[in-house]
PDB file of C-alpha atoms in Angstrom:
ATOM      1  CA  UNK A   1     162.925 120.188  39.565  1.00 47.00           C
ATOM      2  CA  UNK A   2     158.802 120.475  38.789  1.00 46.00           C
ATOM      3  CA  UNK A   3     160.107 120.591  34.819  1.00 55.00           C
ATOM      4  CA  UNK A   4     162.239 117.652  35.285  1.00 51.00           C
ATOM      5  CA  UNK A   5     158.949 115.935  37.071  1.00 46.00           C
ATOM      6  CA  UNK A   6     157.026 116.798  34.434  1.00 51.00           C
ATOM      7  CA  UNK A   7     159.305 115.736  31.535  1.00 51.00           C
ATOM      8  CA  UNK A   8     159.447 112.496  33.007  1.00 46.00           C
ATOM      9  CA  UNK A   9     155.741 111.928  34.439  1.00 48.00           C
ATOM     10  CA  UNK A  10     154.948 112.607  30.528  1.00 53.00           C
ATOM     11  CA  UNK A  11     157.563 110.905  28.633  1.00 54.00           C
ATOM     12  CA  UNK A  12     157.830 107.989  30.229  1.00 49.00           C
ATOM     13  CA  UNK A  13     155.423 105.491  29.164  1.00 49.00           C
ATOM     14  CA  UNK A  14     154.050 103.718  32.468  1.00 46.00           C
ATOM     15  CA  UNK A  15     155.099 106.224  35.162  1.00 49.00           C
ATOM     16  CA  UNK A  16     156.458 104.571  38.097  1.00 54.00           C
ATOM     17  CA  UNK A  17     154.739 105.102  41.459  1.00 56.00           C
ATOM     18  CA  UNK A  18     157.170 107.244  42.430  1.00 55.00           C
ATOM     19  CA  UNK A  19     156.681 109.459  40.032  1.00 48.00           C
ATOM     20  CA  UNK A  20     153.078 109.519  40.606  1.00 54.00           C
ATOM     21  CA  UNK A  21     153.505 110.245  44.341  1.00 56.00           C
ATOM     22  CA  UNK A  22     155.529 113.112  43.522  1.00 51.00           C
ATOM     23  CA  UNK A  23     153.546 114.600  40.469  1.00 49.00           C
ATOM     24  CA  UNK A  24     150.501 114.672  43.296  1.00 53.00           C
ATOM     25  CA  UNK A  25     152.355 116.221  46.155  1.00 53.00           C
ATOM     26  CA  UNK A  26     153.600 118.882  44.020  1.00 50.00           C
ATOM     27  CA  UNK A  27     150.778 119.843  41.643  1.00 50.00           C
ATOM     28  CA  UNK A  28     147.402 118.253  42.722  1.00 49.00           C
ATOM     29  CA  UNK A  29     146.975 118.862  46.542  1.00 50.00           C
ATOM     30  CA  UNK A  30     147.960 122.462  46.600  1.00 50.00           C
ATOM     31  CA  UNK A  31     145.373 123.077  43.656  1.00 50.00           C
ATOM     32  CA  UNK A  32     143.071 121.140  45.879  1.00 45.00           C
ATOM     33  CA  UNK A  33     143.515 122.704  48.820  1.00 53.00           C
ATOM     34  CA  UNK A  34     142.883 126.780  47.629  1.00 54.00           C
ATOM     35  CA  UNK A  35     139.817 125.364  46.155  1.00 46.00           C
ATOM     36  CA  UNK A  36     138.349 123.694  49.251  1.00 50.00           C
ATOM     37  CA  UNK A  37     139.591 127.285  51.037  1.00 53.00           C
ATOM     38  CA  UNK A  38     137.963 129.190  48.614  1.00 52.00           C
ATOM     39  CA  UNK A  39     134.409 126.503  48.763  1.00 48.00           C
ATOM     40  CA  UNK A  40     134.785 127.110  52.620  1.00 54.00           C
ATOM     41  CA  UNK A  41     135.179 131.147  52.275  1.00 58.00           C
ATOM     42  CA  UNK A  42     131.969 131.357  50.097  1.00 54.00           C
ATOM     43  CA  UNK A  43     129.718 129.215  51.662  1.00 54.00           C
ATOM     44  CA  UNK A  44     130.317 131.153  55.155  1.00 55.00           C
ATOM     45  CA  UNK A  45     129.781 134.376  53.290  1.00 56.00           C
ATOM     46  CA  UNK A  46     126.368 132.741  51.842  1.00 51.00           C
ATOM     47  CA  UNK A  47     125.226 131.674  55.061  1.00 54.00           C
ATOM     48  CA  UNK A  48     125.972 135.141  56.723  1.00 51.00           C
ATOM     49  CA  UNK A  49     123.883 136.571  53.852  1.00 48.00           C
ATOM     50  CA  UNK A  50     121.016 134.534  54.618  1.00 47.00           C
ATOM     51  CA  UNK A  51     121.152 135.246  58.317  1.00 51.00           C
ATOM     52  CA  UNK A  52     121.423 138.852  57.907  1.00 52.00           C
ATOM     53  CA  UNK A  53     118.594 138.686  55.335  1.00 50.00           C
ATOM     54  CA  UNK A  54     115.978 136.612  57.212  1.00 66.00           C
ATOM     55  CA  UNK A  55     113.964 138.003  60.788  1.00 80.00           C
ATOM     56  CA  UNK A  56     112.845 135.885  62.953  1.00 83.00           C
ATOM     57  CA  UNK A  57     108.760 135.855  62.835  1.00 88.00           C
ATOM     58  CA  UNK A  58     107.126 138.229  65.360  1.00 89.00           C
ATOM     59  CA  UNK A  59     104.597 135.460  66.209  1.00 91.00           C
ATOM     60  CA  UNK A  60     107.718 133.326  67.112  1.00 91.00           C
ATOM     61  CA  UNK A  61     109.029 136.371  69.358  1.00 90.00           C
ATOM     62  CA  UNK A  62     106.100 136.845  71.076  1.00 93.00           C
ATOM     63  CA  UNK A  63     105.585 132.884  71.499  1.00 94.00           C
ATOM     64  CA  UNK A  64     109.177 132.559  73.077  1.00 92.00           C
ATOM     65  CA  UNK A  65     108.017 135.132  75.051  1.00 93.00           C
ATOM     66  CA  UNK A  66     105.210 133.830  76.491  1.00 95.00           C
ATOM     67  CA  UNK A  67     106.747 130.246  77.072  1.00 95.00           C
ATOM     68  CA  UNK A  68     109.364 131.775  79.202  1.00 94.00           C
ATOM     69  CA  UNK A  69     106.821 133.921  81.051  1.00 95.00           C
ATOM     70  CA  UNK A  70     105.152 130.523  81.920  1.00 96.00           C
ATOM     71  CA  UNK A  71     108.290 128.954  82.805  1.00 95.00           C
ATOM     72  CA  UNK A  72     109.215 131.461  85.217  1.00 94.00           C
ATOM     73  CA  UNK A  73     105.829 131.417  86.578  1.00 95.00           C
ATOM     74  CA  UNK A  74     105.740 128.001  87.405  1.00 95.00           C
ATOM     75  CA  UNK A  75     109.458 127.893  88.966  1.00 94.00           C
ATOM     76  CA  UNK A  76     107.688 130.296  90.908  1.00 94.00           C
ATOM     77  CA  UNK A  77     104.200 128.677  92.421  1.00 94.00           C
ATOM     78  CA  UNK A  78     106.453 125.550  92.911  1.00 94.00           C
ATOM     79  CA  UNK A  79     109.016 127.703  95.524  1.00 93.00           C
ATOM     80  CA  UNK A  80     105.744 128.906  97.366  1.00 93.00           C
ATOM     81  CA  UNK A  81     104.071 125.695  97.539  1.00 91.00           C
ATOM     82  CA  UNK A  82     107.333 123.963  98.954  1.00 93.00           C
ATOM     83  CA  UNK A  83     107.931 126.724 101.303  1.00 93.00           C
ATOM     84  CA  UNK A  84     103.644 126.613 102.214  1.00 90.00           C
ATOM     85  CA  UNK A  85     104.384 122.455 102.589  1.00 90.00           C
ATOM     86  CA  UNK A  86     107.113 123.311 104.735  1.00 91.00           C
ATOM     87  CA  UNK A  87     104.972 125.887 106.865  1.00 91.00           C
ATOM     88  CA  UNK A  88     102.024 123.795 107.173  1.00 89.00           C
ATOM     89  CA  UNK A  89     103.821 120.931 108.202  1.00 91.00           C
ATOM     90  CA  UNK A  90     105.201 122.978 110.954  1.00 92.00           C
ATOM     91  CA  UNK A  91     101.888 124.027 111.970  1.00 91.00           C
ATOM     92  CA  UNK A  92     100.553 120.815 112.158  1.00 91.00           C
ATOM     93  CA  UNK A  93     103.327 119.709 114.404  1.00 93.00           C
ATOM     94  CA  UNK A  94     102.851 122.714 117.274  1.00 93.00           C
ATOM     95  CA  UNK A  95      98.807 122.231 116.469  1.00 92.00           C
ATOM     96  CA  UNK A  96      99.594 118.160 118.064  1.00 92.00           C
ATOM     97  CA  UNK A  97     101.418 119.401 120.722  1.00 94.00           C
ATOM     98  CA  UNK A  98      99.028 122.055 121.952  1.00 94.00           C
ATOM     99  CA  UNK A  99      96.313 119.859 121.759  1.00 94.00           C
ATOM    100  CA  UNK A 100      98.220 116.837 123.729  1.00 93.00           C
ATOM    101  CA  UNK A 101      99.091 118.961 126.607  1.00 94.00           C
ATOM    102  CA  UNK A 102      95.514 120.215 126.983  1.00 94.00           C
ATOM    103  CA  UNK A 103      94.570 116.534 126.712  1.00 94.00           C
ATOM    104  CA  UNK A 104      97.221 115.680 129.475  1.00 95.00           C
ATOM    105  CA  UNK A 105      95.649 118.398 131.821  1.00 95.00           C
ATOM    106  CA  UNK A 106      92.138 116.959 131.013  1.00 93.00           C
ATOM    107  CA  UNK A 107      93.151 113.921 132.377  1.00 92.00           C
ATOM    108  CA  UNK A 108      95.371 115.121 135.077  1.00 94.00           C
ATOM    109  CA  UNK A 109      92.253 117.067 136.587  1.00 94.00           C
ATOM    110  CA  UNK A 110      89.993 114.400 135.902  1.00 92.00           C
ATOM    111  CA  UNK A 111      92.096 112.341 138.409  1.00 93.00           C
ATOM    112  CA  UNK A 112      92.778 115.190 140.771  1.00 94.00           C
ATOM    113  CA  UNK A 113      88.855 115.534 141.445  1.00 93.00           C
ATOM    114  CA  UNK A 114      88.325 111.624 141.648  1.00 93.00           C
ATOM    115  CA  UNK A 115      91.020 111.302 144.383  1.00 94.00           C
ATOM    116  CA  UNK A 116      89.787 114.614 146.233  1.00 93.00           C
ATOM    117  CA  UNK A 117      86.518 112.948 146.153  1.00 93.00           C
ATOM    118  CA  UNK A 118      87.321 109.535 147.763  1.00 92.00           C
ATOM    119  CA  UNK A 119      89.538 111.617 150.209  1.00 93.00           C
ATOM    120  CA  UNK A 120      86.682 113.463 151.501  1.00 92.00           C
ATOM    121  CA  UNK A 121      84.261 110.049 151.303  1.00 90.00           C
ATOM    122  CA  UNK A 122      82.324 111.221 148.543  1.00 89.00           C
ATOM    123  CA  UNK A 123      82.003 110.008 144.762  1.00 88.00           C
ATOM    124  CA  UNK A 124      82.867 112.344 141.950  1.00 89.00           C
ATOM    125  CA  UNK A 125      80.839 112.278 138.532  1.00 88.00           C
ATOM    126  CA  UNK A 126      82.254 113.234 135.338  1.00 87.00           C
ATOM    127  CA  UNK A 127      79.811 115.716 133.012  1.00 88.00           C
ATOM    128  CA  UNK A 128      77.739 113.905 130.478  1.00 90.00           C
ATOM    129  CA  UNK A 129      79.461 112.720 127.320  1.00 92.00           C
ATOM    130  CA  UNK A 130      78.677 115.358 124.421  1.00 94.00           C
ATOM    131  CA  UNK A 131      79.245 112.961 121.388  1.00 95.00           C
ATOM    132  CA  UNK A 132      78.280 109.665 120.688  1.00 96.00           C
ATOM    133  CA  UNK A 133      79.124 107.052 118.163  1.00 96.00           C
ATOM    134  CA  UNK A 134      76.594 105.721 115.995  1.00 97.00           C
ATOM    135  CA  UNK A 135      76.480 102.430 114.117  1.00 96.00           C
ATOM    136  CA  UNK A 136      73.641 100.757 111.824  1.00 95.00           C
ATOM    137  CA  UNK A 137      73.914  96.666 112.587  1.00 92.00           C
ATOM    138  CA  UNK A 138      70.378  95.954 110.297  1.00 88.00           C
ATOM    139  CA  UNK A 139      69.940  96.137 107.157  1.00 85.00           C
ATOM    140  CA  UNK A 140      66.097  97.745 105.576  1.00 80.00           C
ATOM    141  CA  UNK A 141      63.696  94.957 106.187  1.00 83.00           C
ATOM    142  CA  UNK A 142      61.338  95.643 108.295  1.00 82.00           C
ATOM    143  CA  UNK A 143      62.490  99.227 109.700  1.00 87.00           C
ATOM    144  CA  UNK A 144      59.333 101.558 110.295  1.00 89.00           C
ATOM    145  CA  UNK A 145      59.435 104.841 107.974  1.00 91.00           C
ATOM    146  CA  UNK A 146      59.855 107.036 111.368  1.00 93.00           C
ATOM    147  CA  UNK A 147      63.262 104.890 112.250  1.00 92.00           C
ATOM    148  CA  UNK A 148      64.080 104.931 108.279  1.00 93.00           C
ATOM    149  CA  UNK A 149      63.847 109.000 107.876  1.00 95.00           C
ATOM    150  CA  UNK A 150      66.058 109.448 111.518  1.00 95.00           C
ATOM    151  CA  UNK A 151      68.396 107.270 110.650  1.00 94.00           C
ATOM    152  CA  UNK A 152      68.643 109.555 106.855  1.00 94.00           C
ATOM    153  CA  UNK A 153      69.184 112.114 109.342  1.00 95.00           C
ATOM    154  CA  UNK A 154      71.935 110.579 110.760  1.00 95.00           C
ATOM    155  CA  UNK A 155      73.542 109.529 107.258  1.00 95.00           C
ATOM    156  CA  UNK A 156      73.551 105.787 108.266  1.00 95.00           C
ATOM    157  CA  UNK A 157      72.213 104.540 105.078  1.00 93.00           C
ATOM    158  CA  UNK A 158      74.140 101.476 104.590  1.00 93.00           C
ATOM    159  CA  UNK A 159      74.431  98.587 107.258  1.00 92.00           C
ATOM    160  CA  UNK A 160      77.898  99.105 109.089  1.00 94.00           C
ATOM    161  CA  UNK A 161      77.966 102.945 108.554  1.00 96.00           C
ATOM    162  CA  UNK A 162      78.935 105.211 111.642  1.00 96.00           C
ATOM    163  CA  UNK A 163      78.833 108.351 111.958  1.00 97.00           C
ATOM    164  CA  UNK A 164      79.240 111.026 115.055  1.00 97.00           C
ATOM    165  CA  UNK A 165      76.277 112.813 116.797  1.00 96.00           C
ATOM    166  CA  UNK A 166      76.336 115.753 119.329  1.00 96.00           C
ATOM    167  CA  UNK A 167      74.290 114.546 122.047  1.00 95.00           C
ATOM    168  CA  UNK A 168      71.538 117.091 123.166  1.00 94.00           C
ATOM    169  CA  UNK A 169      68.296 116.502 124.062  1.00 94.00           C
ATOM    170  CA  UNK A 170      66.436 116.336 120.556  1.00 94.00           C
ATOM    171  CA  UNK A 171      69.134 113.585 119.474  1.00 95.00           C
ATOM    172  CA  UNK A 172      69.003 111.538 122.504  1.00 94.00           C
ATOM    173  CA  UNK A 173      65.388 111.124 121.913  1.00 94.00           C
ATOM    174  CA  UNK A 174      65.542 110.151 117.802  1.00 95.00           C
ATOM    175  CA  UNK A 175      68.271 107.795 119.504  1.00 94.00           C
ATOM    176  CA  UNK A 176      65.640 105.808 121.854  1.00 93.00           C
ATOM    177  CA  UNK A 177      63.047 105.489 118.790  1.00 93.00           C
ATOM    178  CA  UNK A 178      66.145 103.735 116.423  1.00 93.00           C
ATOM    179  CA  UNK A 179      67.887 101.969 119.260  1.00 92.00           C
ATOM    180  CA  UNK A 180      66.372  98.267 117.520  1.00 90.00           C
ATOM    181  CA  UNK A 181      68.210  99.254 114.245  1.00 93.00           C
ATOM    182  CA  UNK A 182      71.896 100.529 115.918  1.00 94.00           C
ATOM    183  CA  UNK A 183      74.195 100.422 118.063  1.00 94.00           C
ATOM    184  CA  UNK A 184      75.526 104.078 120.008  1.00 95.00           C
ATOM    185  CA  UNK A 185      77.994 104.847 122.871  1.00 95.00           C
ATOM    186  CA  UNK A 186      80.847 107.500 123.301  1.00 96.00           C
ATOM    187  CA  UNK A 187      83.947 106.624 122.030  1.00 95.00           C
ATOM    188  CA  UNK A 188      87.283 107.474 123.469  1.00 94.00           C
ATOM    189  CA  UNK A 189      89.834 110.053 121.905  1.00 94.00           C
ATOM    190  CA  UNK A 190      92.018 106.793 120.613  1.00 94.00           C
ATOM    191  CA  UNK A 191      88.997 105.273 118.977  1.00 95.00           C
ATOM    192  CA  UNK A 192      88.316 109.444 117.001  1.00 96.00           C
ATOM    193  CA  UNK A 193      92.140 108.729 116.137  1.00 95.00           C
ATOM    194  CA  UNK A 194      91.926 105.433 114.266  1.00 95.00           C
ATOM    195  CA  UNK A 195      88.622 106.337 112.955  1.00 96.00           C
ATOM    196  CA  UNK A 196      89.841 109.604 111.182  1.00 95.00           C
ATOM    197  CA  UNK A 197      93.243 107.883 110.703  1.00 94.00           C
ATOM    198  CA  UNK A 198      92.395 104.300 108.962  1.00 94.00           C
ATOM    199  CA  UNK A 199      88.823 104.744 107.383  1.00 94.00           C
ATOM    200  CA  UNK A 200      88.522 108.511 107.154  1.00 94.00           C
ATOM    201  CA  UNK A 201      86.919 110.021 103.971  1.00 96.00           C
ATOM    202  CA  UNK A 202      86.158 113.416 103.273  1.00 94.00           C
ATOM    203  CA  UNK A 203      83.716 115.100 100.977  1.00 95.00           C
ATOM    204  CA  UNK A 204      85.143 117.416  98.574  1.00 93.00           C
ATOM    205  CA  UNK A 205      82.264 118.758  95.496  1.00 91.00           C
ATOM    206  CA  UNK A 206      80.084 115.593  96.938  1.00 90.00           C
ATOM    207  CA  UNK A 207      83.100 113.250  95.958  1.00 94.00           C
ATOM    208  CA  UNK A 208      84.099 110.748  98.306  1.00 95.00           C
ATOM    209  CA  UNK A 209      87.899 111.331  98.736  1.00 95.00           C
ATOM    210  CA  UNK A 210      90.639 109.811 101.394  1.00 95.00           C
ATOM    211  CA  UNK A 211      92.229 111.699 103.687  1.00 94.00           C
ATOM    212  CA  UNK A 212      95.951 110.744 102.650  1.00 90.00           C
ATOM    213  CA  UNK A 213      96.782 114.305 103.004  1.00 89.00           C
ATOM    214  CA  UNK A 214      96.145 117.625 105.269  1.00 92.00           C
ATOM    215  CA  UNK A 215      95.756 119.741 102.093  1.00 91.00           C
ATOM    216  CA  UNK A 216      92.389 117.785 102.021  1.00 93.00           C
ATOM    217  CA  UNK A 217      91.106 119.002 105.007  1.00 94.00           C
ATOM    218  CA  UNK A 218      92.357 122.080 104.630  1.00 92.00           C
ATOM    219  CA  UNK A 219      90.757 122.331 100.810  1.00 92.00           C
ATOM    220  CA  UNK A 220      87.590 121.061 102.899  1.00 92.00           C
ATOM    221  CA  UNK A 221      87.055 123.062 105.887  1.00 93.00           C
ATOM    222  CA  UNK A 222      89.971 125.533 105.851  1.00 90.00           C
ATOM    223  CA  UNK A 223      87.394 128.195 106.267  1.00 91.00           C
ATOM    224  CA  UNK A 224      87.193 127.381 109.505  1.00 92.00           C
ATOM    225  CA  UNK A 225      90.211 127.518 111.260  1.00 90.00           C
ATOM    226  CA  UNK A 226      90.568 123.329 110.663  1.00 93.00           C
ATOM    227  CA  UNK A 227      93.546 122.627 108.806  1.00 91.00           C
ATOM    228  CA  UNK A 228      95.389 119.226 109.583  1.00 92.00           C
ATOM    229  CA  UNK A 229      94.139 116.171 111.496  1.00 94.00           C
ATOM    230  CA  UNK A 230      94.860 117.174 114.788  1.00 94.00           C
ATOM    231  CA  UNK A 231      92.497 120.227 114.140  1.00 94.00           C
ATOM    232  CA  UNK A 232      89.895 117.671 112.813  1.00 95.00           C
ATOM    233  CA  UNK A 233      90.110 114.935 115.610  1.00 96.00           C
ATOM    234  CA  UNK A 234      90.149 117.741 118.272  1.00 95.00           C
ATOM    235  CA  UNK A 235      87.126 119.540 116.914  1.00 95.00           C
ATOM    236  CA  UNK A 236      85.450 116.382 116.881  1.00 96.00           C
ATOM    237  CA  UNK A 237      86.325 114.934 120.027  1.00 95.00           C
ATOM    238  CA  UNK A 238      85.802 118.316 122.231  1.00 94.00           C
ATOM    239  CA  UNK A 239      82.816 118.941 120.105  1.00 95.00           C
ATOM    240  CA  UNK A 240      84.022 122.459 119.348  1.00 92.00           C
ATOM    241  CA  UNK A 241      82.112 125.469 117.922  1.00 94.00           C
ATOM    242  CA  UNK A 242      82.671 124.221 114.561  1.00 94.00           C
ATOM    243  CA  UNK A 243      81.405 120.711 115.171  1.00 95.00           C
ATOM    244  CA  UNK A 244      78.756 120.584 112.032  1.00 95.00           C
ATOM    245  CA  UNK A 245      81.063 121.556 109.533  1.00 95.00           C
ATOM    246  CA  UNK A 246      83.810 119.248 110.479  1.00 95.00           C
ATOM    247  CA  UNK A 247      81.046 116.440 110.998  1.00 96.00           C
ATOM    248  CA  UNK A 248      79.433 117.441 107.530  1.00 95.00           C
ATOM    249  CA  UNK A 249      82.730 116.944 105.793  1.00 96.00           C
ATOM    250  CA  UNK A 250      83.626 113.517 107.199  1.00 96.00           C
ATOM    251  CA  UNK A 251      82.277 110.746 104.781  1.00 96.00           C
ATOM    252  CA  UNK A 252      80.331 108.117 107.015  1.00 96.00           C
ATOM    253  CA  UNK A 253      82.618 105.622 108.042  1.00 96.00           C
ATOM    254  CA  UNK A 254      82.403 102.200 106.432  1.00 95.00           C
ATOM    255  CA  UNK A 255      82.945  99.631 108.833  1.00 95.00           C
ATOM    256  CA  UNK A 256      83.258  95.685 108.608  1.00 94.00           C
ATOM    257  CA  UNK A 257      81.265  93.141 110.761  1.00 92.00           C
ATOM    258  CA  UNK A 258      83.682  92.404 113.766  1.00 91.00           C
ATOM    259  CA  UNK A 259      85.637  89.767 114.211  1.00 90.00           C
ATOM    260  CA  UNK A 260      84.201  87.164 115.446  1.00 86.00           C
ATOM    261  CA  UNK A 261      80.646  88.323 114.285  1.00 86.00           C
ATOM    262  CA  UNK A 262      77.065  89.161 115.746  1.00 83.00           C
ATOM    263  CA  UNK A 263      75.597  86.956 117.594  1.00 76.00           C
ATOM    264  CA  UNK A 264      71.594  85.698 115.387  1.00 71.00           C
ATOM    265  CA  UNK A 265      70.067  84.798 118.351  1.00 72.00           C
ATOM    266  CA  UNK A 266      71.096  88.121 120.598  1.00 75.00           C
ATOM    267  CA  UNK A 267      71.733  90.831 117.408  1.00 77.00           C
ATOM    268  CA  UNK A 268      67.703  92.439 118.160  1.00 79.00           C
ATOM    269  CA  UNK A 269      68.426  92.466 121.901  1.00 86.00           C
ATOM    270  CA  UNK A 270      69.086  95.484 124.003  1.00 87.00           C
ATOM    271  CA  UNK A 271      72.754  95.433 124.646  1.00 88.00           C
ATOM    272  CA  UNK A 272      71.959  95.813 128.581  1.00 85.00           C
ATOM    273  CA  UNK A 273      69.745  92.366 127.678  1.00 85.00           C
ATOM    274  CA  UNK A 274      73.096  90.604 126.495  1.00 85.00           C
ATOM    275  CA  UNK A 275      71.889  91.441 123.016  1.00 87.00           C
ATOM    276  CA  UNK A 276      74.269  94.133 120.429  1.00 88.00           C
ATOM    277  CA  UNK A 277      71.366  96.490 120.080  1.00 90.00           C
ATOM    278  CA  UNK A 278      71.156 100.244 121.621  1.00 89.00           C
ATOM    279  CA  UNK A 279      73.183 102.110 124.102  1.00 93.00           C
ATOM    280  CA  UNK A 280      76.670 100.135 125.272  1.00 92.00           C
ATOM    281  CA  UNK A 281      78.347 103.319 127.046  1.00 90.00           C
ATOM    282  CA  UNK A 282      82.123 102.960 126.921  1.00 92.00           C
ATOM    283  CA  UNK A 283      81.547  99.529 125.562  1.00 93.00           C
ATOM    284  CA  UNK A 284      81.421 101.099 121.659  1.00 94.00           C
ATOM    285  CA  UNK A 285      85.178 101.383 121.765  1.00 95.00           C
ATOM    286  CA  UNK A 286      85.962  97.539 121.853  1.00 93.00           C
ATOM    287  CA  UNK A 287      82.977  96.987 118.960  1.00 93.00           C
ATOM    288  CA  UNK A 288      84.701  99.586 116.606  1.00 95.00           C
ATOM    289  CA  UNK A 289      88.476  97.609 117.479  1.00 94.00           C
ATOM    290  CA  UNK A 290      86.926  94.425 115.837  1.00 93.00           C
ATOM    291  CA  UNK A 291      85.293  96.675 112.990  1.00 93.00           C
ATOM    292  CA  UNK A 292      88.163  98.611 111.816  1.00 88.00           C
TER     293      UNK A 292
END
């Protein structure tokens, strides 16, 4: 049959179609296809030459290497700092607690000894605030260098700045000699809260930096046992053993001018005058609500 293909594919003058079909079917494609087979078969062989005959670099070995090394490093600092997140934050949360029931029993005895006291006739007096609240309502014109260098003391540099103060009896008595220039009292736990809480600033390598986070106190004054806010606010507030350095790192607050403003004619007055100037008592806590 492939001669009688042939004798026609060449004999006849215009080959049909057909006849074409069939000559390729039978002759062309299988020719075709052992020499793509045999194209395949050598190339693979060359390319299994090649890989047998090259090595991979040693500088690309030991770079691998390393890159996995740091790879598995860092998967492993980020497991420990999740699981030290997830510690802290557990920390923080039995820290609050502790300190709001000793709060609570603070309060509860404070009321136990004022109604024993008005049972038995008597009055009872509460122990002398240990911290005050300090805030600058003038500006530098016309402050004496005495008042100037106290109130550099007190970090109150800028009009509106307040800071906190451990009252003994060497501060009390800078106190008197700046009470023209600010304005002091003793503010509640609440008002230590919102302080810290909205306009709260710590001082990391003499940067000013917000505390949005506990890891900043913590990187601040970790050394000392003060690791979230409730550490901070209660060290503060109870004037603790490690009052300075908690004090220290808390930025002076930067206040507004309250709502509703100072009054022009009554600002330089002694607050017991009617004026805004000196020692207001209890009073300090509704000033810093219209600052904040």
């Amino acid at each position: 049959m492939n001669s009688t293909i042939q004798h026609l594919y060449h004999t006849t003058p215009y080959p049909t179609t057909t006849y074409r079909r069939l000559w390729c079917a039978l002759f062309l494609r299988p020719t075709l296809s052992s020499f793509h087979a045999h194209y395949c078969s050598n190339i693979r062989s060359h390319r299994h030459f090649v890989k047998m005959a090259l090595k991979v670099p040693e500088s690309v070995l030991k770079k691998q290497a390393t890159q996995a090394k740091i790879a598995e490093q860092a998967k492993q600092a980020s497991y420990e700092a999740r699981q030290k997140k997830r510690q802290d934050k557990k920390d923080a949360i039995a820290a609050a607690e502790k300190y709001s029931a000793e709060y609570k029993a603070t309060e509860d005895a404070a009321i136990a000894n004022r109604r024993q006291a008005k049972a038995q006739g008597g009055f009872y007096v509460p122990s002398m605030p240990k911290l005050a609240l300090i805030i600058r309502i003038r500006g530098t014109i016309g402050v004496s260098p005495k008042a100037k260098k106290i109130m550099q003391l007190f970090r109150l540099r800028q009009i509106h700045n307040a800071t906190f103060v451990k009252l003994n009896e060497s501060t009390i008595r800078m106190l008197r000699l700046i009470e023209p220039y600010v304005t002091y009292g003793y503010p509640s736990r609440s008002t230590v809260e919102k302080l810290i809480y909205k306009r709260g600033f710590g001082k990391l390598n003499k940067q000013r930096i917000p505390i949005a986070d506990n890891s900043v106190i913590e990187e601040g004054v970790g050394s000392v046992g003060i690791k979230c806010c409730a550490d901070l606010i209660h060290e503060i507030y109870t004037v603790g053993p490690n009052f300075k350095e908690a004090n220290n790192f808390l930025w002076p607050f930067k206040l507004t001018s309250p709502r509703g403003g100072f009054s022009n004619k009554t600002k330089l007055v002694h607050f017991l005058e009617g004026g805004e100037a000196g020692n207001r008592g209890e009073e300090i806590n509704k000033l810093v609500k219209r600052m904040i």
